[in-house]
Each structure stands twice: as structure tokens, then as C-alpha cells.
Amino acid sequence: MELNNVTVEDSASGDAHKPPEAHNRAPPVGATATATSTPTHAERQKPQLLYAINDNPPWYLSIFLAFQHYLTMIGAIVSIPFILTPALCMSDEDANRGIIISTMIFVTGIVTYFQATWGVRLPIVQGGTISFLVPTLAILALPQWKCPPQAEMDAMAEDERQELWQVRMRELSGAIAVSAMVQVILGYTGLVGKILKYVTPLTIVPTVSLVGLTLFEHAADTASKHWGIAVGTTAMLTLFSQIMSNVSVPVVAYRKGHGFEVRQFQLFRLFPVLLTIMIMWGLCGILTATDVFPPSHPSRTDVRLNVLISAKWFYVPYPGQFGWPSVTLSGVLGMLAGVLACTVESLSYYPTVSQMSGAHSPPLHAINRGIGTEGLGTVLAGLWGAGNGTNTFGENVGAIGVTKIGSRRVIQWAALIMVLQGVIGKFGAIFILIPDSVVGGIFCVMFGMIIAFGLSTLQYVDLRSSRNLYILGLSIFFPMVLCRWMQEHPGAIDTGNETVDSTLSVLLGTTILVGGVLGCFLDNVIPGTPAERGLIEWANEMPLGDDNINDGTATDYDFPYGMDAIRSWKWTYYIPFMPTYKLQKQS
């Protein structure tokens, strides 16, 4: 989720302090519009970029900008293992926690490169997502996957303790990889456009918002390790990302032909999460060195120091590194909720990124290919044992709006940096040392932003309609009631068939699935006008139907090689993910 408060209009006009709707608002009564004072729609939409999508900055500048994207990605991905690994029954001192982070970074680099080069071909970063944590926790809440008592785990031998969490990782890996095949099929067959005709705004709101609402207990658990540090982290992140977002910091830079010069750098807008973590981490380090925090206090910076010491310097993640994935029906169906949530979220970013990077609006073939490639990335993440899927990073989308650099080449360099850093085992282990209370403060903001991101889709629907309010309230509240009860009564479903029991327990215990299905069903069954349901505005935002025709002008999305041959093969005009798809319909 995006914390940098960057919008499409920000990138085009520089008016970062204005809300998005301010740019489309009618002028005040009595105001007159002139040709010189009021920009046209085309002018508002044309971004002022230093480097557009097909431009290639100098290699040294590309590497620097790529490192910015890498640091932005790290701030978003580092928090995931703090929820995932305890649910896997891993100890805080287990060195494999660092390997899991390195695996996430490594897979993120691979998937990002293929997405930017051969997938949707927009400058986006694909990586781990919190959306998969909700079905993950529902799966691991089943009786067979619940962690044994702490005393029993402490008495286990090293091999037994390792198998304890690896068997759970294999269950998650199989569920992630197999469920992601649905996303692959939806994308590469072009079915995503047809399916999403039924995925309305009132379906998306509960699906996305319930991700943050469901995880509030995990935020409370980590923040409660030291509320002072947690509140300080939240306050500092608010200061950097909202209040000081437009404050520039002078830095000395070298420009060829001009020598050294002072430039203004929007530090707080680019790296609010990373800056907050580093400062609060440093504060905890001071409190640790001065023994303000007693020994073994969870906010001490040395409480998990053995993880860093025992981590390998170099380790190349590989498929099946924790054993080959196992597949169960309950796991696959439960994980589908995360896959569908990520699909909708990525689709919402494609038009935004295309505009911010100076590209044409994404044609249908690019959208199909982007979703299919994201699905393949999630399959790879499952096979590699990342314990998570892949999704478009909103934080990196915001970085494009700030830097005014939408070059695809920069993202390709960033992907290379991610792959290289993913094989340095010590680097991944460093982030495990972040105190829990700092992560808890970050959670309070991030989970809140996820809720807000979901609720923002309500801008398309008529909130004066009692019909819409009924659907909205029921589809958010009922899943929280049902799923909470299911988790507290794991043996409530007893059909006599263990597979059926597990499957129903996971499905009914996954809030985003129950909420999404309920919202979709009610919105498509209860009578309502298209305008009332928000379908008209939603269709303008996300053109996925037959009106999204390939007229041959959107060459930004052509493959980097082989386009002459592809254009000469008429059969490619009927393949939903080929750049020539529907080209025969041009006028």
C-alpha cells in the first residue's frame, strides 16, 4: 500500500498537496476559465517526465535510481516474515528466518524483471504481499497445523524443530503455487476481463479492506511489546509520509559539464518507511546499549543476534529448498482468496503507472499478459518456498511520481540488484533484528492504509443508496463475526470427511473470501442501477471489455524482440497475450 501520498495528478502537475478530486472539480462560482489559465484534459494527463518508459538514463544514474526502488521495496517486504514465521512455529532465533527474507527478495527480482520486460512491460515492481497472509493464517489455524505448546517445542531436537516448520511451509508452498495457476489461466486466456465484469466496486471494498481489518490482532501483539516505541514509530512515519512529504533536503550532486551542484532531494517522500525503521531501530539500539531495556526484552536489538551470526554469507535460494510442496484441497481453495485480491489490486495500478510513465493506456493484451505473468511469479514464489505470493508494489508506483522517472530500464536494473542481494544471506538476516515494537508501529500504519485503499473504491458508488449501504455493512461485518468464531471453534465442522472438514474450515475462516463472495453475490442479485452500483465510473477506470481495442499505436507494450515475425503470423492476432491481439479490428 502506498504511504507516499502520490497520485497520478501529482506526477503530471506537481500539485502534491491537492487531493485527486481537486483537479477535476468545477471552478468556483464567478470564476472564469481562459486558455492560458486552465489546462486542457490532454495537458493535465501528459506527465512531465525526466525519462519516459522507453528512455534509457545513463547506466550510473540508472543504478542509483534502481537502488531507490530497491530500498522502497525493502521497506514494504520486511514486515511480512514477522507475521508468517511465528505462524509456521519458527523460533525467533532460527537462522532460516533470514533465508525466507532472502528468498522473497530473490524471487521479487526474478519476477520483476520478467514482468517489466515480457509481461505488462510497465515499470512496476512485483513482490511479496500482505494479502496472502489472511488465507495463510486461516490455513495454519487448522487443528493439524496449529503449533504445539511452547514447552513441547523447546524439548524437540534440532531436526524435529526444523521439520515442524518446514512441513507447514510445504503446505503453504503447494497452496500458493497451485492456486496461482488460476491467475495464470485468467491472464493468458483473456478471461480476466470477463470475470471482472462481476467483480464490482462493492466486491472489491470488503475483499481488500478485510485484509487490514483481519490482521489488527497481529499489529496489537507486536506493538504491545513496547507501546512507547510502537507509538513513536507510528508518529514518526506519519510525520515523514504526510507532514514532511513536500520538504526537500539539499544534497550535493555531480553533473557532467557543470561539476558539483546542490540539488533538492525529496527524502521524506521517497523513503518514509525506511527512514522511520532506521531511526527507531537506532533508538532501540541506544536503549539496549544503556541497558534501559532489560536482558531478553523483545525491543532489544540484540535479542535475535544469533540469527545474524549463524546466517551464511552466501546462499542461493532454489526450488524445493524446504522440501517439495504438498497440495491439499483446503489449502488451494483458501489461498485463492489472496490470488483474486492481488489480481484486482494489480489491475487498478496498470492504468495509473502507464500514465505516470508516459506510456499509452495499457491495451487488453498487455493487461492479460501482466496478470498471467504475475500468476507465474506467484507459482515461482510457491516453488521457491517464499511462503508468499507476488503483487504490484504501490510504494514503488509512488516513487515514479516523485522522481518523474518512469523508465523501464531503471526497474530492470532494480531487479538485478534484488537478485544479487537475495543471495547474500547475512543481508536478509539483518532485517530479522528489527525490534518487534518497531514493526508493530509500522503495522498500525500499513494495515490502516490497506483498509483505506479498499474503502477508496467507494468513490465510484452512490453512498446515498440504502441498497449499497446494506451490502457494504453486511459484507464487512458478517465475515469478521463468522471467521472469528470459526477460528475459536476449529472442530465445529464435522462431516465425517477430514478433507471436507478442512476445506470448509479454511473457506469459512478466510475473511477476504467470505466478504468478497458475499459482496459480489449481493451486488449482482439485489436490484440497482449501473450508476448506483458504480459500474459506469468503474468501467471508465478499468477498460477490460471489447471496447479496449488494439489499434496498433500502443507500441510501448510490444515485445523487445521478434515483433516483425509476430506481426507476420496472422494466428497471433487471436492469442490474448500477444501484442497483435485484436489488431485485425483496427479501422
Coordinates of C-alpha atoms in Angstrom, one line a residue:
M1 CA 0.0 0.0 0.0
E2 CA 1.2 3.5 -0.8
L3 CA 2.3 5.7 2.0
N4 CA 3.9 8.5 0.0
N5 CA 0.6 10.2 -0.9
V6 CA 1.4 10.2 -4.6
T7 CA -1.3 10.4 -7.2
V8 CA -1.4 10.4 -11.0
E9 CA -2.1 14.1 -10.9
D10 CA 0.9 14.6 -8.7
S11 CA 3.2 13.3 -11.4
A12 CA 1.6 15.4 -14.0
S13 CA 1.2 18.8 -12.3
G14 CA 3.4 18.7 -9.2
D15 CA 0.4 19.7 -7.0
A16 CA 1.2 17.1 -4.4
H17 CA -0.7 19.0 -1.7
K18 CA -4.0 18.8 -3.6
P19 CA -6.4 15.9 -3.3
P20 CA -7.0 13.9 -6.5
E21 CA -10.6 15.2 -6.9
A22 CA -9.4 18.8 -6.8
H23 CA -8.0 18.6 -10.3
N24 CA -11.4 17.6 -11.7
R25 CA -13.5 20.0 -9.6
A26 CA -15.6 22.7 -11.3
P27 CA -14.3 26.3 -10.7
P28 CA -15.9 28.4 -8.0
V29 CA -18.9 30.5 -8.9
G30 CA -17.9 33.6 -10.6
A31 CA -14.6 32.3 -11.8
T32 CA -13.7 32.5 -15.5
A33 CA -11.7 30.0 -17.4
T34 CA -9.2 31.2 -20.0
A35 CA -7.0 29.3 -22.5
T36 CA -3.9 30.4 -20.6
S37 CA -5.0 29.7 -17.1
T38 CA -6.9 26.4 -17.5
P39 CA -5.1 23.4 -18.8
T40 CA -6.9 21.1 -21.2
H41 CA -7.6 17.5 -20.3
A42 CA -4.7 16.3 -22.5
E43 CA -2.3 18.7 -20.8
R44 CA -3.4 17.5 -17.4
Q45 CA -2.9 13.9 -18.4
K46 CA 0.5 14.4 -20.0
P47 CA 3.2 13.8 -17.4
Q48 CA 6.3 15.9 -17.1
L49 CA 9.0 13.2 -17.0
L50 CA 12.7 13.3 -17.0
Y51 CA 12.8 9.8 -18.5
A52 CA 9.7 8.2 -20.0
I53 CA 9.0 4.5 -20.2
N54 CA 11.2 3.7 -23.3
D55 CA 14.0 6.1 -22.3
N56 CA 17.3 4.8 -21.0
P57 CA 19.1 7.0 -18.5
P58 CA 22.9 6.7 -18.2
W59 CA 24.0 3.5 -16.6
Y60 CA 25.3 5.1 -13.4
L61 CA 22.1 7.1 -13.0
S62 CA 20.0 4.0 -13.7
I63 CA 21.8 2.1 -10.9
F64 CA 21.3 4.9 -8.4
L65 CA 17.6 5.2 -9.3
A66 CA 17.3 1.4 -9.2
F67 CA 18.7 1.3 -5.7
Q68 CA 16.0 3.8 -4.7
H69 CA 13.3 1.3 -5.9
Y70 CA 15.1 -1.5 -4.1
L71 CA 15.1 0.4 -0.8
T72 CA 11.5 1.3 -1.3
M73 CA 10.7 -2.4 -1.8
I74 CA 12.6 -3.5 1.3
G75 CA 10.5 -1.2 3.4
A76 CA 7.4 -3.0 2.3
I77 CA 8.5 -6.6 2.3
V78 CA 10.5 -6.8 5.5
S79 CA 7.4 -6.9 7.7
I80 CA 5.8 -10.0 6.2
P81 CA 8.0 -12.6 8.0
F82 CA 7.2 -11.1 11.4
I83 CA 3.7 -12.5 11.0
L84 CA 4.5 -15.5 8.8
T85 CA 7.3 -17.2 10.7
P86 CA 5.6 -17.4 14.2
A87 CA 2.6 -19.0 12.5
L88 CA 5.0 -21.5 11.0
C89 CA 6.2 -22.4 14.5
M90 CA 9.7 -21.0 13.9
S91 CA 11.6 -19.7 16.9
D92 CA 12.8 -16.1 17.0
E93 CA 16.4 -17.3 16.8
D94 CA 16.0 -19.6 13.8
A95 CA 18.5 -18.6 11.1
N96 CA 16.1 -19.8 8.4
R97 CA 14.0 -16.6 9.0
G98 CA 16.8 -14.8 7.2
I99 CA 16.7 -17.3 4.4
I100 CA 12.9 -16.7 3.9
I101 CA 13.5 -12.9 3.6
S102 CA 16.4 -13.5 1.1
T103 CA 14.1 -15.9 -0.9
M104 CA 11.4 -13.2 -1.0
I105 CA 13.9 -10.6 -2.3
F106 CA 15.4 -13.1 -4.8
V107 CA 12.1 -14.1 -6.3
T108 CA 11.0 -10.5 -6.4
G109 CA 13.9 -9.7 -8.6
I110 CA 13.3 -12.5 -11.0
V111 CA 9.5 -11.8 -11.3
T112 CA 10.1 -8.0 -11.6
Y113 CA 12.5 -8.5 -14.5
F114 CA 10.1 -10.7 -16.5
Q115 CA 7.1 -8.5 -15.7
A116 CA 8.8 -5.3 -16.9
T117 CA 10.5 -7.0 -19.9
W118 CA 8.0 -9.5 -21.2
G119 CA 4.9 -9.2 -19.1
V120 CA 2.8 -6.0 -18.9
R121 CA 6.1 -4.1 -19.7
L122 CA 5.3 -1.3 -17.3
P123 CA 7.9 -0.1 -14.8
I124 CA 6.4 -1.9 -11.8
V125 CA 8.0 -4.0 -9.0
Q126 CA 6.4 -7.4 -8.2
G127 CA 7.0 -8.7 -4.7
G128 CA 5.5 -10.2 -1.5
T129 CA 2.2 -9.0 -0.4
I130 CA 0.2 -8.9 2.9
S131 CA -2.9 -10.0 1.0
F132 CA -1.7 -13.6 1.2
L133 CA -1.3 -13.5 4.9
V134 CA -5.0 -13.7 5.6
P135 CA -5.6 -17.1 3.9
T136 CA -2.2 -18.3 5.2
L137 CA -3.2 -17.7 8.8
A138 CA -6.6 -19.4 8.1
I139 CA -4.8 -22.5 6.8
L140 CA -2.3 -22.6 9.6
A141 CA -5.2 -22.3 12.1
L142 CA -6.5 -25.8 11.2
P143 CA -6.0 -28.3 14.0
Q144 CA -3.3 -30.3 12.2
W145 CA -1.2 -27.1 11.6
K146 CA -1.5 -25.4 15.0
C147 CA 1.8 -25.1 16.9
P148 CA 2.3 -27.5 19.8
P149 CA 2.8 -26.0 23.3
Q150 CA 6.0 -24.0 23.7
A151 CA 7.4 -26.4 26.3
E152 CA 6.9 -29.3 23.8
M153 CA 8.7 -27.4 21.1
D154 CA 11.6 -26.5 23.4
A155 CA 12.1 -30.1 24.1
M156 CA 12.4 -31.1 20.5
A157 CA 15.7 -31.9 18.8
E158 CA 17.1 -29.6 16.1
D159 CA 16.0 -31.8 13.3
E160 CA 12.5 -32.2 14.7
R161 CA 12.1 -28.5 15.2
Q162 CA 13.2 -27.8 11.7
E163 CA 10.7 -30.3 10.3
L164 CA 8.0 -28.8 12.4
W165 CA 8.0 -25.5 10.4
Q166 CA 9.2 -26.9 7.1
V167 CA 6.1 -29.2 6.8
R168 CA 3.9 -26.2 7.2
M169 CA 6.0 -24.2 4.6
R170 CA 5.5 -27.1 2.2
E171 CA 1.7 -26.9 2.7
L172 CA 1.7 -23.2 2.0
S173 CA 4.0 -23.6 -1.0
G174 CA 1.7 -26.1 -2.6
A175 CA -1.4 -24.0 -1.9
I176 CA 0.3 -20.8 -3.3
A177 CA 1.7 -22.5 -6.4
V178 CA -1.5 -24.4 -7.4
S179 CA -3.9 -21.6 -6.6
A180 CA -1.8 -19.1 -8.7
M181 CA -2.4 -21.3 -11.8
V182 CA -5.9 -19.8 -11.7
Q183 CA -4.4 -16.3 -12.1
V184 CA -2.2 -17.7 -15.0
I185 CA -5.2 -19.0 -16.8
L186 CA -7.3 -15.9 -16.2
G187 CA -4.5 -13.7 -17.6
Y188 CA -3.2 -15.7 -20.6
T189 CA -6.6 -16.8 -21.8
G190 CA -8.1 -13.3 -21.5
L191 CA -10.8 -14.5 -19.1
V192 CA -9.8 -11.8 -16.6
G193 CA -11.8 -9.2 -18.4
K194 CA -14.9 -11.3 -18.5
I195 CA -14.6 -12.4 -14.8
L196 CA -14.1 -8.9 -13.6
K197 CA -17.4 -7.8 -15.1
Y198 CA -18.9 -9.3 -12.0
V199 CA -16.2 -8.1 -9.6
T200 CA -17.8 -4.7 -8.9
P201 CA -16.6 -2.0 -6.5
L202 CA -18.9 -3.4 -3.8
T203 CA -17.0 -6.7 -4.2
I204 CA -13.5 -5.0 -4.0
V205 CA -14.3 -2.9 -0.9
P206 CA -14.8 -5.8 1.5
T207 CA -12.2 -8.0 -0.1
V208 CA -9.3 -5.5 0.2
S209 CA -10.5 -3.8 3.5
L210 CA -10.8 -7.1 5.3
V211 CA -7.1 -7.8 4.8
G212 CA -6.2 -4.9 7.1
L213 CA -9.2 -5.5 9.5
T214 CA -8.3 -9.2 9.9
L215 CA -4.7 -8.6 10.9
F216 CA -5.3 -6.0 13.6
E217 CA -4.6 -8.5 16.4
H218 CA -1.1 -9.2 14.9
A219 CA -0.5 -5.4 14.9
A220 CA -1.6 -5.2 18.5
D221 CA 0.6 -8.2 19.6
T222 CA 3.8 -6.8 18.1
A223 CA 3.1 -3.2 19.1
S224 CA 2.4 -4.3 22.7
K225 CA 6.0 -5.4 23.1
H226 CA 6.6 -1.7 23.9
W227 CA 3.8 0.7 23.3
G228 CA 6.2 3.7 23.6
I229 CA 8.4 2.6 20.7
A230 CA 5.4 1.5 18.7
V231 CA 3.5 4.8 19.1
G232 CA 6.8 6.7 18.4
T233 CA 7.2 4.7 15.2
T234 CA 3.7 5.4 14.0
A235 CA 4.1 9.1 14.8
M236 CA 7.4 9.4 13.0
L237 CA 6.0 7.6 9.9
T238 CA 3.1 10.0 9.9
L239 CA 5.5 12.9 10.2
F240 CA 7.6 11.8 7.3
S241 CA 5.0 10.5 4.9
Q242 CA 2.3 13.1 5.4
I243 CA 3.5 16.3 7.2
M244 CA 7.0 16.5 5.7
S245 CA 6.3 14.9 2.3
N246 CA 7.0 18.1 0.5
V247 CA 10.1 19.1 2.4
S248 CA 13.2 18.8 0.3
V249 CA 16.7 18.1 1.6
P250 CA 19.7 19.8 -0.1
V251 CA 22.2 17.3 -1.4
V252 CA 25.5 17.7 -3.4
A253 CA 25.3 16.1 -6.8
Y254 CA 27.7 15.9 -9.8
R255 CA 26.5 16.8 -13.3
K256 CA 28.7 16.3 -16.3
G257 CA 29.7 19.6 -17.8
H258 CA 28.5 21.5 -14.7
G259 CA 30.6 20.0 -11.9
F260 CA 29.2 19.7 -8.4
E261 CA 26.0 21.4 -7.6
V262 CA 23.3 21.5 -4.8
R263 CA 20.0 19.8 -5.6
Q264 CA 16.8 19.4 -3.7
F265 CA 16.0 15.8 -2.8
Q266 CA 12.6 14.7 -1.6
L267 CA 14.0 12.3 1.0
F268 CA 10.9 12.0 3.2
R269 CA 8.6 11.4 0.3
L270 CA 10.7 8.7 -1.2
F271 CA 11.7 6.7 1.9
P272 CA 9.3 7.4 4.8
V273 CA 9.1 3.8 5.9
L274 CA 12.8 3.1 5.6
L275 CA 13.8 6.3 7.4
T276 CA 11.3 5.5 10.2
I277 CA 12.7 2.0 10.7
M278 CA 16.3 3.1 10.7
I279 CA 15.7 5.9 13.3
M280 CA 13.6 3.9 15.6
W281 CA 15.9 0.9 15.3
G282 CA 18.8 3.2 16.2
L283 CA 16.9 4.5 19.2
C284 CA 16.2 0.9 20.4
G285 CA 20.0 0.3 19.9
I286 CA 20.8 3.2 22.2
L287 CA 18.3 1.9 24.8
T288 CA 19.8 -1.5 24.5
A289 CA 23.4 -0.3 24.9
T290 CA 22.5 1.7 28.0
D291 CA 20.5 -1.3 29.5
V292 CA 17.3 0.7 29.6
F293 CA 15.7 -2.4 28.1
P294 CA 16.5 -5.3 30.4
P295 CA 18.0 -8.5 29.1
S296 CA 15.7 -10.6 26.8
H297 CA 13.3 -7.6 26.4
P298 CA 11.7 -8.0 22.9
S299 CA 12.6 -4.4 22.0
R300 CA 16.3 -5.0 22.5
T301 CA 18.3 -5.0 19.2
D302 CA 20.5 -8.0 20.3
V303 CA 17.7 -10.3 21.3
R304 CA 18.0 -12.2 17.9
L305 CA 21.6 -11.6 17.3
N306 CA 22.3 -15.3 16.9
V307 CA 20.3 -15.2 13.6
L308 CA 22.8 -12.9 12.1
I309 CA 25.8 -14.7 13.4
S310 CA 24.6 -18.1 12.2
A311 CA 23.4 -16.9 8.8
K312 CA 25.5 -17.9 5.8
W313 CA 27.3 -15.2 3.9
F314 CA 26.1 -16.5 0.5
Y315 CA 23.1 -18.7 -0.1
V316 CA 21.3 -19.1 -3.5
P317 CA 17.6 -19.9 -2.9
Y318 CA 16.4 -22.8 -5.1
P319 CA 13.0 -24.5 -5.8
G320 CA 12.1 -27.0 -3.1
Q321 CA 14.8 -25.8 -0.7
F322 CA 12.4 -26.7 2.2
G323 CA 11.2 -29.9 0.6
W324 CA 8.8 -30.2 -2.4
P325 CA 5.4 -28.6 -1.9
S326 CA 2.4 -30.7 -0.7
V327 CA -1.1 -30.0 -2.1
T328 CA -4.4 -30.1 -0.3
L329 CA -7.8 -29.0 -1.5
S330 CA -8.4 -26.9 1.6
G331 CA -5.1 -25.0 1.1
V332 CA -5.6 -24.3 -2.6
L333 CA -9.1 -23.1 -2.3
G334 CA -8.3 -20.9 0.7
M335 CA -5.3 -19.4 -1.0
L336 CA -7.5 -18.5 -4.0
A337 CA -8.8 -15.5 -2.0
G338 CA -5.3 -14.0 -1.9
V339 CA -4.8 -14.6 -5.6
L340 CA -8.0 -12.9 -6.6
A341 CA -7.4 -9.9 -4.2
C342 CA -4.0 -9.4 -5.7
T343 CA -5.4 -9.6 -9.3
V344 CA -7.9 -6.8 -8.7
E345 CA -5.2 -4.7 -6.9
S346 CA -2.7 -5.0 -9.7
L347 CA -5.4 -4.2 -12.3
S348 CA -6.1 -1.0 -10.5
Y349 CA -2.4 0.0 -10.8
Y350 CA -1.8 -0.6 -14.5
P351 CA -3.7 2.5 -15.8
T352 CA -2.0 4.6 -13.2
V353 CA 1.5 3.5 -13.9
S354 CA 1.1 3.8 -17.7
Q355 CA 0.1 7.5 -17.2
M356 CA 2.8 8.2 -14.7
S357 CA 5.5 6.7 -17.0
G358 CA 4.3 8.5 -20.2
A359 CA 3.1 5.3 -21.9
H360 CA -0.1 4.7 -23.8
S361 CA -3.1 3.3 -21.9
P362 CA -2.5 -0.4 -21.5
P363 CA -4.2 -2.4 -24.2
L364 CA -6.0 -5.6 -23.4
H365 CA -3.2 -7.9 -24.4
A366 CA -0.8 -6.1 -22.0
I367 CA -3.3 -6.4 -19.2
N368 CA -3.8 -10.1 -19.9
R369 CA -0.1 -10.7 -20.0
G370 CA 0.6 -8.7 -16.9
I371 CA -1.9 -10.8 -14.8
G372 CA -0.7 -14.0 -16.3
T373 CA 2.9 -13.1 -15.6
E374 CA 2.0 -12.2 -12.0
G375 CA 0.4 -15.6 -11.6
L376 CA 3.6 -17.3 -12.9
G377 CA 5.6 -15.2 -10.4
T378 CA 3.4 -16.4 -7.6
V379 CA 3.9 -20.0 -8.8
L380 CA 7.7 -19.5 -8.6
A381 CA 7.4 -17.9 -5.2
G382 CA 5.5 -21.0 -4.0
L383 CA 8.0 -23.4 -5.5
W384 CA 10.9 -21.5 -4.1
G385 CA 9.4 -21.6 -0.6
A386 CA 8.9 -17.8 -0.1
G387 CA 5.7 -18.5 1.9
N388 CA 4.0 -15.7 0.0
G389 CA 2.9 -14.6 -3.5
T390 CA 3.6 -11.6 -5.7
N391 CA 1.8 -8.4 -6.3
T392 CA 2.4 -4.9 -7.7
F393 CA 4.1 -2.7 -5.1
G394 CA 2.1 0.5 -4.6
E395 CA 5.2 2.1 -2.8
N396 CA 7.2 1.8 -6.0
V397 CA 4.4 3.3 -8.0
G398 CA 4.6 6.3 -5.7
A399 CA 8.4 6.5 -6.3
I400 CA 7.8 7.0 -10.0
G401 CA 5.5 10.0 -9.3
V402 CA 8.1 11.6 -7.0
T403 CA 11.2 11.1 -9.2
K404 CA 9.4 11.8 -12.5
I405 CA 11.4 8.8 -13.9
G406 CA 9.2 6.1 -15.5
S407 CA 12.0 4.3 -17.4
R408 CA 11.6 0.6 -17.8
R409 CA 15.4 0.2 -17.8
V410 CA 15.6 1.5 -14.2
I411 CA 13.2 -1.2 -13.0
Q412 CA 15.3 -3.9 -14.8
W413 CA 18.4 -2.7 -13.0
A414 CA 16.5 -2.8 -9.7
A415 CA 15.5 -6.4 -10.5
L416 CA 19.2 -7.2 -10.9
I417 CA 20.1 -5.6 -7.6
M418 CA 17.3 -7.6 -5.9
V419 CA 18.6 -10.9 -7.3
L420 CA 22.2 -10.1 -6.2
Q421 CA 21.1 -9.1 -2.7
G422 CA 18.9 -12.1 -2.4
V423 CA 21.9 -14.4 -2.4
I424 CA 23.7 -12.6 0.4
G425 CA 22.4 -14.5 3.4
K426 CA 23.7 -12.0 6.0
F427 CA 21.8 -9.2 4.4
G428 CA 18.4 -11.0 4.8
A429 CA 19.3 -11.9 8.4
I430 CA 19.9 -8.2 9.3
F431 CA 16.2 -7.4 9.0
I432 CA 15.2 -10.1 11.5
L433 CA 17.0 -7.9 14.1
I434 CA 14.4 -5.1 13.8
P435 CA 12.6 -4.9 17.2
D436 CA 9.0 -6.2 17.3
S437 CA 7.7 -3.0 18.7
V438 CA 9.1 -1.0 15.7
V439 CA 7.4 -3.5 13.3
G440 CA 4.2 -3.2 15.3
G441 CA 4.2 0.6 14.8
I442 CA 4.7 0.1 11.0
F443 CA 1.8 -2.5 11.0
C444 CA -0.6 0.1 12.5
V445 CA 0.0 2.4 9.5
M446 CA 0.3 -0.2 6.8
F447 CA -2.8 -2.2 7.8
G448 CA -4.7 1.0 8.1
M449 CA -3.6 2.0 4.6
I450 CA -4.8 -1.3 3.3
I451 CA -8.2 -0.7 4.8
A452 CA -8.3 2.8 3.4
F453 CA -7.2 1.6 -0.1
G454 CA -10.2 -0.8 -0.1
L455 CA -12.6 1.9 1.1
S456 CA -11.4 4.3 -1.6
T457 CA -13.2 2.2 -4.2
L458 CA -16.4 3.6 -2.7
Q459 CA -15.8 6.8 -4.7
Y460 CA -17.4 5.0 -7.6
V461 CA -20.7 4.0 -5.9
D462 CA -23.6 6.0 -4.6
L463 CA -23.3 6.1 -0.8
R464 CA -26.7 7.8 -0.5
S465 CA -28.2 4.5 -1.6
S466 CA -29.6 2.3 1.2
R467 CA -29.0 -0.7 -1.0
N468 CA -25.3 0.0 -1.2
L469 CA -25.0 0.7 2.5
Y470 CA -26.7 -2.6 3.3
I471 CA -24.4 -4.6 1.1
L472 CA -21.3 -2.7 2.4
G473 CA -22.1 -3.2 6.1
L474 CA -23.1 -6.8 5.8
S475 CA -20.2 -7.9 3.6
I476 CA -17.7 -6.3 6.0
F477 CA -19.2 -7.2 9.4
F478 CA -20.5 -10.7 8.8
P479 CA -17.1 -12.2 7.7
M480 CA -15.5 -10.8 10.9
V481 CA -18.1 -12.5 13.0
L482 CA -18.2 -15.8 11.2
C483 CA -14.4 -16.2 10.7
R484 CA -13.5 -15.2 14.2
W485 CA -16.0 -17.9 15.5
M486 CA -14.5 -20.5 13.1
Q487 CA -11.0 -19.9 14.4
E488 CA -12.1 -20.2 18.0
H489 CA -14.0 -23.4 17.3
P490 CA -11.7 -25.4 14.9
G491 CA -13.7 -28.6 15.3
A492 CA -17.1 -27.1 14.7
I493 CA -17.4 -28.6 11.2
D494 CA -17.6 -32.4 11.4
T495 CA -19.0 -34.1 8.3
G496 CA -17.1 -37.3 8.8
N497 CA -14.7 -36.5 6.0
E498 CA -11.5 -34.8 7.0
T499 CA -10.8 -33.3 3.6
V500 CA -14.3 -31.7 3.5
D501 CA -13.9 -30.5 7.1
S502 CA -10.6 -28.9 6.5
T503 CA -11.7 -27.3 3.2
L504 CA -14.9 -25.8 4.7
S505 CA -13.0 -24.6 7.8
V506 CA -10.4 -22.7 5.7
L507 CA -13.0 -21.2 3.3
L508 CA -15.3 -20.1 6.1
G509 CA -12.3 -18.9 8.2
T510 CA -10.9 -16.6 5.5
T511 CA -12.5 -13.2 5.9
I512 CA -11.5 -11.8 2.5
L513 CA -13.0 -14.8 0.7
V514 CA -16.3 -14.7 2.7
G515 CA -16.6 -10.9 2.4
G516 CA -15.7 -10.9 -1.3
V517 CA -18.1 -13.6 -2.2
L518 CA -20.9 -12.1 -0.1
G519 CA -20.4 -8.6 -1.6
C520 CA -20.2 -10.0 -5.1
F521 CA -23.4 -12.1 -4.7
L522 CA -25.5 -9.3 -3.1
D523 CA -24.4 -6.7 -5.6
N524 CA -25.3 -8.9 -8.5
V525 CA -28.6 -10.1 -7.1
I526 CA -30.1 -7.0 -5.3
P527 CA -31.6 -4.7 -8.0
G528 CA -29.7 -1.5 -8.6
T529 CA -29.0 0.9 -11.5
P530 CA -25.5 0.8 -13.1
A531 CA -24.8 4.4 -11.9
E532 CA -26.0 3.5 -8.4
R533 CA -23.6 0.5 -8.3
G534 CA -20.7 2.5 -9.7
L535 CA -20.4 0.4 -12.8
I536 CA -20.2 3.3 -15.2
E537 CA -17.3 5.1 -13.5
W538 CA -15.6 1.7 -12.8
A539 CA -15.7 0.8 -16.5
N540 CA -14.0 4.1 -17.4
E541 CA -11.3 3.4 -14.8
M542 CA -10.6 -0.1 -15.9
P543 CA -11.4 -0.8 -19.6
L544 CA -11.3 -4.6 -19.9
G545 CA -14.2 -5.2 -22.3
D546 CA -14.4 -5.4 -26.0
D547 CA -14.1 -1.6 -26.3
N548 CA -10.4 -1.9 -25.4
I549 CA -9.3 -2.4 -28.9
N550 CA -5.7 -2.8 -30.1
D551 CA -5.3 -0.1 -32.8
G552 CA -1.6 -0.8 -33.2
T553 CA -0.4 2.5 -31.7
A554 CA 0.4 1.3 -28.2
T555 CA 3.9 0.1 -29.2
D556 CA 5.1 0.7 -25.6
Y557 CA 3.8 -2.8 -24.9
D558 CA 5.4 -4.6 -27.9
F559 CA 7.9 -7.4 -27.1
P560 CA 11.6 -6.2 -27.1
Y561 CA 12.4 -8.8 -29.8
G562 CA 10.7 -10.6 -32.6
M563 CA 7.9 -8.2 -33.4
D564 CA 8.3 -8.3 -37.1
A565 CA 7.9 -12.1 -37.1
I566 CA 4.9 -11.9 -34.7
R567 CA 3.1 -9.4 -37.0
S568 CA 3.6 -11.6 -40.0
W569 CA 1.9 -14.5 -38.2
K570 CA -1.8 -13.9 -38.5
W571 CA -2.6 -16.6 -35.9
T572 CA -1.1 -14.4 -33.2
Y573 CA -3.9 -11.9 -33.7
Y574 CA -6.2 -14.3 -31.8
I575 CA -3.8 -15.1 -28.9
P576 CA -5.0 -12.9 -25.9
F577 CA -1.5 -12.2 -24.6
M578 CA 0.2 -11.4 -27.9
P579 CA 0.9 -7.8 -28.8
T580 CA -1.0 -8.3 -32.1
Y581 CA -4.2 -9.4 -30.3
K582 CA -7.4 -7.9 -31.8
L583 CA -5.2 -5.9 -34.2
Q584 CA -7.5 -7.1 -37.0
K585 CA -10.2 -4.8 -35.6
Q586 CA -8.4 -1.6 -36.3
S587 CA -10.3 0.9 -38.5

